[in-house]
Short mmCIF file of N, CA, C and O in Angstrom, two decimals:
data_model
loop_
_atom_site.label_atom_id
_atom_site.label_comp_id
_atom_site.label_asym_id
_atom_site.label_seq_id
_atom_site.Cartn_x
_atom_site.Cartn_y
_atom_site.Cartn_z
N MET A 1 28.53 9.43 2.02
CA MET A 1 27.52 10.57 2.16
C MET A 1 26.55 10.05 3.10
O MET A 1 25.85 8.99 2.93
N ARG A 2 26.18 10.81 4.13
CA ARG A 2 25.04 10.54 5.07
C ARG A 2 23.84 10.64 4.46
O ARG A 2 23.43 11.46 3.60
N GLN A 3 22.86 9.63 4.79
CA GLN A 3 21.50 9.66 4.25
C GLN A 3 20.68 10.59 5.24
O GLN A 3 20.95 10.60 6.52
N SER A 4 19.67 11.19 4.71
CA SER A 4 18.67 12.05 5.48
C SER A 4 17.78 11.04 6.24
O SER A 4 17.70 9.74 5.91
N PRO A 5 17.07 11.42 7.30
CA PRO A 5 16.06 10.55 7.96
C PRO A 5 15.15 10.07 7.09
O PRO A 5 14.75 8.92 7.06
N ARG A 6 14.67 10.89 6.09
CA ARG A 6 13.85 10.43 5.10
C ARG A 6 14.32 9.31 4.31
O ARG A 6 13.56 8.27 3.93
N GLU A 7 15.43 9.53 3.75
CA GLU A 7 16.15 8.37 2.93
C GLU A 7 16.37 7.10 3.86
O GLU A 7 16.12 6.05 3.32
N ARG A 8 16.80 7.21 4.98
CA ARG A 8 16.88 6.02 5.98
C ARG A 8 15.57 5.31 6.05
O ARG A 8 15.38 4.15 6.03
N ARG A 9 14.47 6.16 6.24
CA ARG A 9 13.14 5.48 6.34
C ARG A 9 12.70 4.83 5.03
O ARG A 9 12.17 3.79 5.10
N LEU A 10 12.82 5.46 3.90
CA LEU A 10 12.64 4.88 2.58
C LEU A 10 13.36 3.46 2.40
O LEU A 10 12.78 2.59 2.07
N ALA A 11 14.60 3.58 2.82
CA ALA A 11 15.43 2.25 2.81
C ALA A 11 14.91 1.24 3.64
O ALA A 11 14.79 0.04 3.29
N ALA A 12 14.43 1.58 4.90
CA ALA A 12 13.94 0.65 5.85
C ALA A 12 12.65 0.16 5.45
O ALA A 12 12.45 -1.17 5.51
N ASP A 13 11.61 1.01 4.80
CA ASP A 13 10.47 0.45 4.39
C ASP A 13 10.78 -0.56 3.18
O ASP A 13 10.03 -1.62 3.23
N HIS A 14 11.54 -0.29 2.33
CA HIS A 14 11.78 -1.26 1.21
C HIS A 14 12.38 -2.41 1.75
O HIS A 14 11.96 -3.60 1.14
N GLN A 15 13.26 -2.37 2.73
CA GLN A 15 13.85 -3.65 3.25
C GLN A 15 12.65 -4.48 3.82
O GLN A 15 12.63 -5.66 3.79
N SER A 16 11.93 -3.79 4.59
CA SER A 16 10.70 -4.56 5.36
C SER A 16 9.77 -5.09 4.32
O SER A 16 9.41 -6.24 4.49
N LEU A 17 9.41 -4.49 3.21
CA LEU A 17 8.49 -5.10 2.25
C LEU A 17 9.27 -6.16 1.41
O LEU A 17 8.69 -7.15 1.18
N SER A 18 10.57 -5.99 1.26
CA SER A 18 11.34 -7.16 0.64
C SER A 18 11.27 -8.35 1.44
O SER A 18 11.31 -9.40 0.94
N GLN A 19 11.48 -8.19 2.95
CA GLN A 19 11.48 -9.27 3.58
C GLN A 19 10.10 -10.04 3.80
O GLN A 19 9.94 -11.16 3.64
N LEU A 20 9.17 -9.17 3.72
CA LEU A 20 7.78 -9.70 3.77
C LEU A 20 7.54 -10.45 2.44
O LEU A 20 6.89 -11.63 2.48
N GLN A 21 7.91 -9.98 1.37
CA GLN A 21 7.63 -10.68 0.03
C GLN A 21 8.48 -12.03 0.07
O GLN A 21 8.06 -13.00 -0.45
N ALA A 22 9.69 -12.01 0.50
CA ALA A 22 10.47 -13.23 0.62
C ALA A 22 9.72 -14.36 1.52
O ALA A 22 9.87 -15.50 1.18
N GLU A 23 9.14 -13.80 2.53
CA GLU A 23 8.45 -14.79 3.53
C GLU A 23 7.02 -15.22 3.17
O GLU A 23 6.50 -16.07 3.76
N SER A 24 6.49 -14.47 2.11
CA SER A 24 4.97 -14.75 1.87
C SER A 24 4.74 -15.45 0.58
O SER A 24 5.44 -15.26 -0.44
N SER A 25 3.76 -16.22 0.55
CA SER A 25 3.33 -16.91 -0.67
C SER A 25 1.96 -16.04 -1.30
O SER A 25 1.72 -16.33 -2.40
N ILE A 26 1.63 -15.11 -0.76
CA ILE A 26 0.44 -14.22 -1.04
C ILE A 26 0.74 -12.81 -1.46
O ILE A 26 -0.08 -12.05 -1.92
N PHE A 27 1.93 -12.37 -1.12
CA PHE A 27 2.18 -10.94 -1.12
C PHE A 27 3.49 -10.70 -2.09
O PHE A 27 4.48 -11.54 -1.98
N SER A 28 3.33 -9.71 -3.04
CA SER A 28 4.51 -9.21 -3.90
C SER A 28 4.22 -7.77 -4.13
O SER A 28 3.32 -7.28 -3.91
N PHE A 29 5.44 -7.18 -4.64
CA PHE A 29 5.39 -5.82 -4.86
C PHE A 29 6.31 -5.52 -5.99
O PHE A 29 7.27 -6.20 -6.11
N HIS A 30 6.05 -4.24 -6.44
CA HIS A 30 7.00 -3.71 -7.60
C HIS A 30 7.36 -2.30 -7.16
O HIS A 30 6.39 -1.69 -6.77
N ALA A 31 8.58 -2.01 -7.33
CA ALA A 31 9.09 -0.70 -7.06
C ALA A 31 10.28 -0.39 -7.88
O ALA A 31 11.04 -1.27 -8.02
N ARG A 32 10.53 0.97 -8.10
CA ARG A 32 11.62 1.48 -8.79
C ARG A 32 12.52 2.18 -8.11
O ARG A 32 12.15 3.00 -7.20
N GLY A 33 13.82 2.01 -8.23
CA GLY A 33 14.82 2.81 -7.72
C GLY A 33 15.39 2.32 -6.33
O GLY A 33 14.74 1.30 -5.82
N ALA A 34 16.48 2.85 -5.86
CA ALA A 34 17.13 2.31 -4.64
C ALA A 34 16.30 2.71 -3.43
O ALA A 34 16.33 2.05 -2.41
N LEU A 35 15.73 3.85 -3.58
CA LEU A 35 14.90 4.40 -2.43
C LEU A 35 13.38 4.74 -2.92
O LEU A 35 13.08 5.81 -3.12
N PRO A 36 12.66 3.53 -3.16
CA PRO A 36 11.30 3.81 -3.85
C PRO A 36 10.41 4.76 -2.97
O PRO A 36 10.37 4.72 -1.78
N GLU A 37 9.57 5.54 -3.74
CA GLU A 37 8.59 6.42 -3.26
C GLU A 37 7.19 5.89 -3.60
O GLU A 37 6.23 6.48 -3.18
N ARG A 38 7.26 4.93 -4.56
CA ARG A 38 6.03 4.42 -5.08
C ARG A 38 6.04 2.87 -5.14
O ARG A 38 6.92 2.35 -5.72
N TYR A 39 4.98 2.25 -4.57
CA TYR A 39 4.88 0.80 -4.67
C TYR A 39 3.62 0.36 -5.28
O TYR A 39 2.54 1.06 -5.09
N GLU A 40 3.64 -0.82 -6.04
CA GLU A 40 2.48 -1.45 -6.47
C GLU A 40 2.60 -2.84 -5.75
O GLU A 40 3.45 -3.57 -5.98
N ILE A 41 1.65 -2.93 -5.00
CA ILE A 41 1.46 -4.07 -4.25
C ILE A 41 0.51 -5.07 -4.75
O ILE A 41 -0.59 -4.64 -5.27
N ARG A 42 0.73 -6.23 -4.80
CA ARG A 42 -0.31 -7.31 -5.29
C ARG A 42 -0.41 -8.46 -4.18
O ARG A 42 0.64 -8.97 -3.75
N PHE A 43 -1.44 -8.89 -3.84
CA PHE A 43 -1.57 -10.02 -2.92
C PHE A 43 -2.85 -10.76 -3.35
O PHE A 43 -3.64 -10.36 -3.86
N ARG A 44 -2.99 -12.08 -2.84
CA ARG A 44 -3.87 -12.94 -3.11
C ARG A 44 -4.66 -13.04 -1.76
O ARG A 44 -4.25 -13.38 -0.71
N GLY A 45 -5.95 -13.35 -1.92
CA GLY A 45 -6.86 -13.52 -0.70
C GLY A 45 -8.17 -13.15 -1.26
O GLY A 45 -8.60 -12.42 -2.12
N LEU A 46 -9.29 -13.82 -0.70
CA LEU A 46 -10.61 -13.73 -1.07
C LEU A 46 -11.14 -12.26 -0.78
O LEU A 46 -10.95 -11.88 0.32
N GLY A 47 -11.82 -11.75 -1.69
CA GLY A 47 -12.45 -10.45 -1.55
C GLY A 47 -13.83 -10.43 -2.36
O GLY A 47 -13.93 -11.17 -3.33
N LEU A 48 -14.65 -9.42 -2.14
CA LEU A 48 -15.94 -9.24 -2.89
C LEU A 48 -15.82 -8.11 -3.77
O LEU A 48 -15.14 -7.23 -3.40
N TRP A 49 -16.35 -8.15 -4.92
CA TRP A 49 -16.40 -7.10 -5.91
C TRP A 49 -17.87 -7.03 -6.45
O TRP A 49 -18.40 -8.14 -6.72
N ARG A 50 -18.38 -5.74 -6.40
CA ARG A 50 -19.77 -5.48 -7.01
C ARG A 50 -19.61 -5.12 -8.42
O ARG A 50 -19.10 -4.11 -8.69
N LEU A 51 -20.32 -5.97 -9.19
CA LEU A 51 -20.37 -5.50 -10.68
C LEU A 51 -21.34 -4.39 -10.89
O LEU A 51 -22.23 -4.19 -10.00
N PRO A 52 -21.20 -3.72 -12.03
CA PRO A 52 -22.09 -2.54 -12.29
C PRO A 52 -23.58 -2.90 -12.23
O PRO A 52 -24.43 -2.07 -11.85
N ASP A 53 -23.99 -4.18 -12.51
CA ASP A 53 -25.36 -4.62 -12.57
C ASP A 53 -25.75 -5.02 -11.10
O ASP A 53 -26.97 -5.40 -10.78
N GLY A 54 -24.93 -4.92 -10.07
CA GLY A 54 -25.22 -5.20 -8.71
C GLY A 54 -24.83 -6.58 -8.14
O GLY A 54 -24.97 -6.87 -7.00
N ASP A 55 -24.56 -7.49 -9.19
CA ASP A 55 -24.15 -8.75 -8.74
C ASP A 55 -22.76 -8.70 -7.98
O ASP A 55 -22.03 -7.83 -8.21
N VAL A 56 -22.57 -9.56 -6.89
CA VAL A 56 -21.40 -9.57 -6.24
C VAL A 56 -20.66 -10.74 -6.62
O VAL A 56 -21.15 -11.96 -6.55
N VAL A 57 -19.34 -10.67 -6.95
CA VAL A 57 -18.50 -11.77 -7.23
C VAL A 57 -17.32 -11.92 -6.24
O VAL A 57 -16.96 -10.91 -5.89
N VAL A 58 -16.60 -13.04 -6.35
CA VAL A 58 -15.43 -13.21 -5.48
C VAL A 58 -14.24 -13.00 -6.49
O VAL A 58 -14.23 -13.29 -7.57
N ARG A 59 -13.32 -12.24 -5.79
CA ARG A 59 -12.13 -11.86 -6.52
C ARG A 59 -10.96 -12.37 -5.61
O ARG A 59 -11.07 -12.28 -4.49
N ASP A 60 -9.86 -12.98 -6.21
CA ASP A 60 -8.78 -13.51 -5.26
C ASP A 60 -7.53 -13.02 -5.59
O ASP A 60 -6.40 -13.40 -4.94
N GLU A 61 -7.46 -11.83 -6.34
CA GLU A 61 -6.18 -11.08 -6.46
C GLU A 61 -6.49 -9.56 -6.43
O GLU A 61 -7.23 -9.25 -7.08
N HIS A 62 -5.65 -8.94 -5.68
CA HIS A 62 -5.75 -7.51 -5.50
C HIS A 62 -4.51 -6.76 -5.68
O HIS A 62 -3.31 -7.08 -5.39
N GLU A 63 -4.78 -5.48 -6.06
CA GLU A 63 -3.65 -4.61 -6.31
C GLU A 63 -3.97 -3.22 -5.61
O GLU A 63 -5.00 -2.73 -5.65
N LEU A 64 -2.84 -2.63 -4.90
CA LEU A 64 -2.84 -1.45 -4.19
C LEU A 64 -1.70 -0.73 -4.62
O LEU A 64 -0.55 -1.17 -4.78
N ARG A 65 -1.81 0.58 -4.62
CA ARG A 65 -0.70 1.63 -4.88
C ARG A 65 -0.46 2.35 -3.80
O ARG A 65 -1.39 2.92 -2.98
N ILE A 66 0.82 2.44 -3.31
CA ILE A 66 1.26 3.30 -2.19
C ILE A 66 2.19 4.30 -2.60
O ILE A 66 3.20 3.93 -3.40
N GLU A 67 1.86 5.51 -2.43
CA GLU A 67 2.85 6.69 -2.69
C GLU A 67 3.35 7.26 -1.49
O GLU A 67 2.56 7.72 -0.71
N LEU A 68 4.73 7.45 -1.30
CA LEU A 68 5.15 8.09 -0.20
C LEU A 68 5.61 9.51 -0.71
O LEU A 68 6.64 9.66 -1.27
N GLY A 69 4.80 10.41 -0.33
CA GLY A 69 5.03 11.81 -0.86
C GLY A 69 6.18 12.59 -0.21
O GLY A 69 6.95 11.89 0.59
N ALA A 70 6.51 13.71 -0.74
CA ALA A 70 7.59 14.44 -0.13
C ALA A 70 7.85 14.60 1.20
O ALA A 70 8.89 14.75 1.75
N ALA A 71 6.63 14.72 1.89
CA ALA A 71 6.71 14.99 3.32
C ALA A 71 6.59 13.60 4.16
O ALA A 71 6.69 13.63 5.41
N TYR A 72 6.61 12.46 3.41
CA TYR A 72 6.73 11.18 4.22
C TYR A 72 8.04 11.10 4.78
O TYR A 72 9.06 11.31 4.18
N PRO A 73 8.28 10.65 6.00
CA PRO A 73 7.33 10.00 6.95
C PRO A 73 6.48 10.91 7.88
O PRO A 73 5.61 10.47 8.74
N ARG A 74 6.77 12.29 7.81
CA ARG A 74 6.07 13.26 8.72
C ARG A 74 4.64 13.21 8.23
O ARG A 74 3.63 13.31 9.21
N MET A 75 4.21 12.99 7.05
CA MET A 75 2.80 12.74 6.56
C MET A 75 2.56 11.42 6.21
O MET A 75 3.43 10.88 5.66
N MET A 76 1.27 11.07 6.19
CA MET A 76 0.97 9.60 5.90
C MET A 76 1.04 9.35 4.44
O MET A 76 0.97 10.12 3.58
N PRO A 77 1.31 8.04 4.13
CA PRO A 77 1.34 7.73 2.72
C PRO A 77 -0.02 7.87 2.00
O PRO A 77 -1.19 7.79 2.78
N SER A 78 -0.07 7.94 0.81
CA SER A 78 -1.37 7.91 -0.09
C SER A 78 -1.60 6.49 -0.58
O SER A 78 -0.71 5.85 -1.01
N LEU A 79 -2.71 6.02 -0.22
CA LEU A 79 -3.19 4.60 -0.62
C LEU A 79 -4.10 4.61 -1.66
O LEU A 79 -5.09 5.33 -1.55
N GLY A 80 -4.16 3.91 -2.66
CA GLY A 80 -5.16 3.75 -3.61
C GLY A 80 -5.36 2.28 -4.25
O GLY A 80 -4.52 1.54 -4.59
N TRP A 81 -6.53 1.70 -3.95
CA TRP A 81 -6.85 0.45 -4.35
C TRP A 81 -7.12 0.46 -5.91
O TRP A 81 -7.81 1.20 -6.38
N GLN A 82 -6.39 -0.51 -6.59
CA GLN A 82 -6.32 -0.46 -7.96
C GLN A 82 -7.41 -1.52 -8.65
O GLN A 82 -7.74 -1.17 -9.69
N THR A 83 -7.72 -2.54 -7.91
CA THR A 83 -8.64 -3.60 -8.39
C THR A 83 -10.02 -3.23 -7.63
O THR A 83 -9.96 -2.90 -6.56
N PRO A 84 -11.18 -3.40 -8.27
CA PRO A 84 -12.42 -3.17 -7.69
C PRO A 84 -12.65 -4.17 -6.47
O PRO A 84 -12.15 -5.27 -6.48
N ILE A 85 -13.12 -3.63 -5.49
CA ILE A 85 -13.46 -4.42 -4.27
C ILE A 85 -14.56 -3.63 -3.56
O ILE A 85 -14.76 -2.55 -3.63
N PHE A 86 -15.38 -4.62 -2.91
CA PHE A 86 -16.40 -4.06 -2.07
C PHE A 86 -16.01 -4.12 -0.60
O PHE A 86 -15.89 -5.22 -0.10
N HIS A 87 -15.76 -3.02 0.01
CA HIS A 87 -15.24 -2.90 1.35
C HIS A 87 -15.61 -1.64 1.97
O HIS A 87 -15.67 -0.59 1.26
N PRO A 88 -16.10 -1.66 3.26
CA PRO A 88 -16.57 -0.49 3.92
C PRO A 88 -15.50 0.73 4.04
O PRO A 88 -15.80 1.74 4.03
N ASN A 89 -14.31 0.35 3.89
CA ASN A 89 -13.14 1.33 4.14
C ASN A 89 -12.53 1.80 2.84
O ASN A 89 -11.60 2.56 2.66
N ILE A 90 -13.13 1.30 1.58
CA ILE A 90 -12.48 1.66 0.26
C ILE A 90 -13.71 2.04 -0.55
O ILE A 90 -14.66 1.46 -0.75
N SER A 91 -13.40 3.25 -1.04
CA SER A 91 -14.59 3.85 -1.96
C SER A 91 -14.54 3.14 -3.34
O SER A 91 -13.60 2.41 -3.74
N THR A 92 -15.66 3.39 -4.14
CA THR A 92 -15.60 2.80 -5.40
C THR A 92 -14.69 3.29 -6.33
O THR A 92 -14.12 2.59 -7.31
N SER A 93 -13.99 4.47 -5.97
CA SER A 93 -12.83 4.86 -6.82
C SER A 93 -11.47 4.56 -6.34
O SER A 93 -10.53 4.83 -6.89
N GLY A 94 -11.52 3.78 -5.35
CA GLY A 94 -10.23 3.06 -4.66
C GLY A 94 -9.50 3.95 -3.71
O GLY A 94 -8.54 3.58 -3.19
N VAL A 95 -10.31 4.98 -3.19
CA VAL A 95 -9.63 5.78 -2.12
C VAL A 95 -9.88 4.98 -0.90
O VAL A 95 -10.95 4.44 -0.53
N VAL A 96 -8.79 4.74 -0.06
CA VAL A 96 -8.79 3.98 1.20
C VAL A 96 -8.97 4.95 2.43
O VAL A 96 -8.23 6.00 2.52
N CYS A 97 -9.87 4.73 3.25
CA CYS A 97 -10.18 5.64 4.37
C CYS A 97 -9.33 4.92 5.58
O CYS A 97 -9.39 3.66 5.88
N LEU A 98 -8.38 5.52 5.99
CA LEU A 98 -7.51 5.11 7.22
C LEU A 98 -7.94 5.36 8.51
O LEU A 98 -7.22 5.24 9.55
N GLY A 99 -9.23 5.86 8.57
CA GLY A 99 -9.79 6.11 9.98
C GLY A 99 -8.93 6.91 10.79
O GLY A 99 -8.57 8.14 10.33
N GLY A 100 -8.68 6.71 11.90
CA GLY A 100 -8.03 7.41 12.87
C GLY A 100 -6.62 7.77 12.54
O GLY A 100 -5.91 8.73 12.90
N TYR A 101 -5.99 6.98 11.56
CA TYR A 101 -4.64 7.35 11.11
C TYR A 101 -4.53 8.64 10.40
O TYR A 101 -3.54 9.26 10.31
N CYS A 102 -5.72 9.05 9.86
CA CYS A 102 -5.79 10.41 9.15
C CYS A 102 -5.46 11.53 10.01
O CYS A 102 -4.67 12.45 9.56
N THR A 103 -5.89 11.43 11.12
CA THR A 103 -5.68 12.56 12.14
C THR A 103 -4.61 12.20 13.16
O THR A 103 -4.23 13.20 13.84
N HIS A 104 -4.24 11.00 13.33
CA HIS A 104 -3.41 10.66 14.37
C HIS A 104 -1.96 9.97 13.76
O HIS A 104 -1.33 9.13 14.45
N TRP A 105 -1.71 10.31 12.44
CA TRP A 105 -0.47 9.82 11.85
C TRP A 105 0.67 10.26 12.63
O TRP A 105 0.90 11.57 12.90
N VAL A 106 1.55 9.41 12.96
CA VAL A 106 2.92 9.71 13.51
C VAL A 106 4.08 9.24 12.54
O VAL A 106 3.80 7.91 12.33
N PRO A 107 5.25 9.67 12.61
CA PRO A 107 6.26 9.08 11.67
C PRO A 107 6.74 7.68 12.18
O PRO A 107 7.28 6.97 11.37
N SER A 108 6.46 7.25 13.41
CA SER A 108 6.82 6.03 13.99
C SER A 108 5.94 4.90 13.37
O SER A 108 6.38 3.82 13.40
N LEU A 109 4.85 5.09 12.85
CA LEU A 109 3.99 4.13 12.15
C LEU A 109 4.74 3.55 10.98
O LEU A 109 5.16 4.42 10.15
N LYS A 110 4.68 2.26 10.69
CA LYS A 110 5.45 1.72 9.55
C LYS A 110 4.45 1.30 8.50
O LYS A 110 3.32 1.14 8.85
N LEU A 111 4.99 1.15 7.36
CA LEU A 111 4.14 0.69 6.25
C LEU A 111 3.46 -0.75 6.48
O LEU A 111 2.54 -1.16 6.19
#
């Protein structure tokens, strides 16, 4: 049975992330199914986190959720930061600002 363009894209994305995981000592992910639509990404790297009392501490492990909605890849993926981080493009609730990608998303952009 032929795969739809969306199914081919989901398979290609999964293959790319699997290759990145195999080649990396800091990146890993968890996904379910043959054509995952949701990824839980984990990576290691220094980042800052602001505690409720205002103190800033270093965090070295981060988690990110990626959801590929029904309109993906025509519409951009949904990203949500799961671990607290102090970053100008990530809100305190974990919403990631993709800047120009929000208005200039094209299906040829890869995960």
